[in-house]
Amino acid sequence: MRSSAWFVASCALILCTLRLMDGATGQRQCSEMDYYYEYTECDSKGSRWRVAIPRSPEACTGLPEPVRGTKCTFSCKAGEFLEMSAQECTQCAAGSYSLGSGIRFDQWDAMPTGFSSLATSLENSPRRDDRLTCNSSSWIPQGTYLESNRDECTVSLIYAVHLKKQGSVSFEYQYPDNNLLFEFFIQNDQCQEMDQSADTKWLKLTNHGEWATHTVNLKSGTNILYWRTGGVLMGSKVVKPVFLKNVQIEGVAYTSECFPCKPGTFSHVPGSSTCDPCPRDTYSGHGASSCTPCNTTTQYAAEGSAVCKDRPPCSRKDYFQIHTACDHEGMTQVMYKWLEPKICLENVTGAESLPPSGERKACPPCNPGFYNNDTATCSPCPQGTYSDGMKPCKQCPAGTEPALGYEFKWWNILPSNMKTSCFNVGNSKCDSMNGWEVAGDHIQSGAGSSDNDYLILNIHVPGFKLPTSMSSHSGTEFGRITFEFETICSADCELYFMMDVNRKSTTVVESWERTQTRQSYTHVMTKNASVSYTWAFQRTNQPSDVRRHVNDVARIYSISVSNAVDGVSSDCRACALSTQPSSSTCVPCPPGHYIDTHSSQCTECPSNTYLVSHAMPSPDACKPCGPASMSDKDHSLCYSDCHFTHTEGNVTLTFDFSLLGSVGSLMNGPSFTSKGTKYFHQFNISMCGGQGHLAVCTDNVTDLSITDSQREKGDGANAVKTFICQSTIIPASGRGFHTALSSQSINLADTFLGVTVHNTLDGISARPEMYPQTSKKVPDVNFYYRSLETTSSCESGRSAVLTLRCNPEKSTKGDLSVPSRCPAGTCDGCTFNFLWESSGACPTCTERDYHQIEGACKGGHQDLLYVWTEPKLCIGGVALPEKKTLPCEGMEFWVRLGAGMGAFTAVLLVSLTCYFWKKNKRLEYKYSRLVMSANKECEMPGADSCAVMEGENEGDMEDEVVYTKPSLLGKLKAIASKGNGENYEHVQLNSSHSKALVWS
């Protein structure tokens, strides 16, 4: 619309110039074909002027004079436009439509005028070259809708409109994948964002294939509309794009022309506000007032078609088989039907005929909880009775009650609480027969109308009812759904399992890509609410309007739902009886109690055990808690009370981890995806405490219907409340978003296994080699956790190890970290490791952690001081004793005492020396006398004693007197033996000759 002030001023200048030139040039008089009318901008009084604008300047003269226009608030009704010559509302002609005071965009063969697609540069990219990868990301027209980008780039679809009065904007969209963020917001002409609540800014998720409508009020003036998408994380999975169509804006002052109907639609009467789609097997062109029939003999056309297509020869993918209801003989017939709408030709070369129907087969038995009393259908057992599906219903015996739920394993007809459908990505809804087909022992995906259709199977459970014995339990599982399935695919098929709680928003619980072998999956329901479980199968994610992969199929063999409030009973389970002897009524057990099979009475679980909610009634239903853990009063879970004791040898270490706080948080990163998107992983860890101290991770993008206080408590549908959880955080900077985004919250640990200093517990390893080694004498303390939720990549569930390490250099709160080699906290995606270094992780101080230091004695007093042993590896506990002062003796006393002792010792040594010297002289005298007497005895007659051999000298025969001087020890011994008459010395007499005689 051309009504800006500068444009009108330019037109007025042109008009004046033409009038001045009129007299000089003699141009022809202008006709109505040479100009058109426009309104000037409204003045402060709300009035405006209608002026004529020439289509070709200088072509003619004599333009109409400006006249006063309609009021600025004037507008026409739907189906009319403002005819500017008469300034009156006129009905639109057949083949066109008008919204009166609005505009609509419903044709997307190309980007409409005024719309633009802009990719935001990834400023967080660590490599500048990565910024160029977003240049090809944009919104793509797909005929009847717009398709967003599928990558992690942030792409905005922008449209600016100027409203004369307050209005609104509405559009339809598909948003099935929360891995892609989708927001809609409005700015004014100053690029300031309008006030907008979170539930109008962030779009809610939709079911696969279903369209939702979103409406936002607009203020008068300039409104710049933004539809913005951006990937959260791009893994190996392909992200589902956002689809947008039928954008309608209300609040423009007037429309001076009607819009022609788009191809495939028509309006057959004047004054239409909409165009209707052409019926099946008809088509229409641009601006049609009626639809043209196709030659149905050789052609066909879907509803809303712009052209007719040639019918192909029939093939196997154009028909399917069903089973009729069982008859009185217990037989069913196999019937074959063409897929509707039938588009193929049978009587052409190469066409395949429909197989003959009517083959009789034995009916499968009824599903558990149902019975067949010689009728054609299976009926549910009456309340209080049960059946395995093959026998008549029976009453539950005393002391038991029916186990409510559903168990579907035979598929003759679709159960009454199940629905099947097919959604075409572009627009139309497929025929219901093209959804899922029953096939005896399984139910399988149908053909659909095209390969990228979503084939939907849905079961609705209005609520859950716990067994009577457990009805008073809190914080337990309310039910579980288990199904067995397989997929056989040649293309990029995907099977989704989704959940919608209380009809708020549908979330994908798990998905499987391509071919999957036959397997079972279980999901636990932890809140009592109305829930719809949905299976959606898509053969390919790429746009398609044909069926090439019809043989790609998903099969579900069995589906069982426990504790369904509207369920039937396939067996009976034990219940607790009243204490009254004559009563046979089941009574609820208090929390943490199990049913004693012998007495049928409620019995409390032993201390430090927790009750397994789905276990059979027996003492084995109470499982013991792990090391250094305890159970809450309801025996619903085990937890740590922040205290831990470790004994090694004769040393006992006592830990008190309450100083660290009950919940710790860690945001690691930043990390970058392949295209440079910056993101963080935030972990919330609950180390101590029970139900009231669990960690909470929220999703601030898709959980928009709850308050902030509810989000903090974990009450949102997508909130996770457990021991350890993880969220993906995308910062506001660099992506164009106006706030940090938290999404993809997952549960990492819902079961606490125990605390120990050992590196292994229940098959989970702490792997201390992943962290820097420490030489401290205090061992690391490991907290072990496990998640019971299985995933396609973690068949045994996830596990986590929190290692607490004493580090006196850290604060009391300390620092949480993940292994350097695994920046995401895990190396395999299933086991997560965390290290919490803190002084608060040190043991409690005891008397052995300090020692005594004695001060100097001054003035007869001495100080005793107490200091911590360095390095100090403890916290809290005992305090250092106060300084003590004790009396003591001065240095002068010890000097005098030492001098006296030295003098006494010197006198004693001198006395002993003199005594032994005198004694030694006496012994020498006696020894000399002995020697002299020995020489005299040698003078004897020569013939008897001293014969000299021939040839020997006399000198050689001289006897040698050899004696050994006794040692001091010997002398002392001699003195000691003096009293015994043994005071003598030994003298050895030797001859110098070898043959000399020695007298004995």
GROMACS .gro file of C-alpha atoms in nm, residues 366-372 379-382 385-396 407 568-572:
model
   29
  366CYS     CA    1  -0.952  -6.250   2.270
  367ASN     CA    2  -0.701  -6.026   2.436
  368PRO     CA    3  -0.646  -6.078   2.812
  369GLY     CA    4  -0.928  -5.922   3.012
  370PHE     CA    5  -1.183  -5.995   2.739
  371TYR     CA    6  -1.406  -6.298   2.677
  372ASN     CA    7  -1.611  -6.446   2.396
  379SER     CA    8  -1.635  -5.823   2.534
  380PRO     CA    9  -1.456  -5.685   2.843
  381CYS     CA   10  -1.490  -5.883   3.164
  382PRO     CA   11  -1.728  -5.735   3.422
  385THR     CA   12  -1.362  -6.049   3.729
  386TYR     CA   13  -1.071  -6.155   3.514
  387SER     CA   14  -0.988  -6.367   3.211
  388ASP     CA   15  -0.683  -6.464   3.010
  389GLY     CA   16  -0.884  -6.413   2.689
  390MET     CA   17  -0.937  -6.781   2.620
  391LYS     CA   18  -1.155  -6.877   2.919
  392PRO     CA   19  -1.474  -6.730   3.065
  393CYS     CA   20  -1.441  -6.451   3.318
  394LYS     CA   21  -1.400  -6.556   3.681
  395GLN     CA   22  -1.441  -6.380   4.012
  396CYS     CA   23  -1.121  -6.295   4.196
  407GLU     CA   24  -0.278  -5.600   2.715
  568VAL     CA   25  -0.979  -5.468   3.225
  569SER     CA   26  -0.829  -5.748   3.429
  570SER     CA   27  -0.629  -6.042   3.298
  571ASP     CA   28  -0.542  -6.179   3.644
  572CYS     CA   29  -0.577  -6.110   4.014
   0.00000   0.00000   0.00000
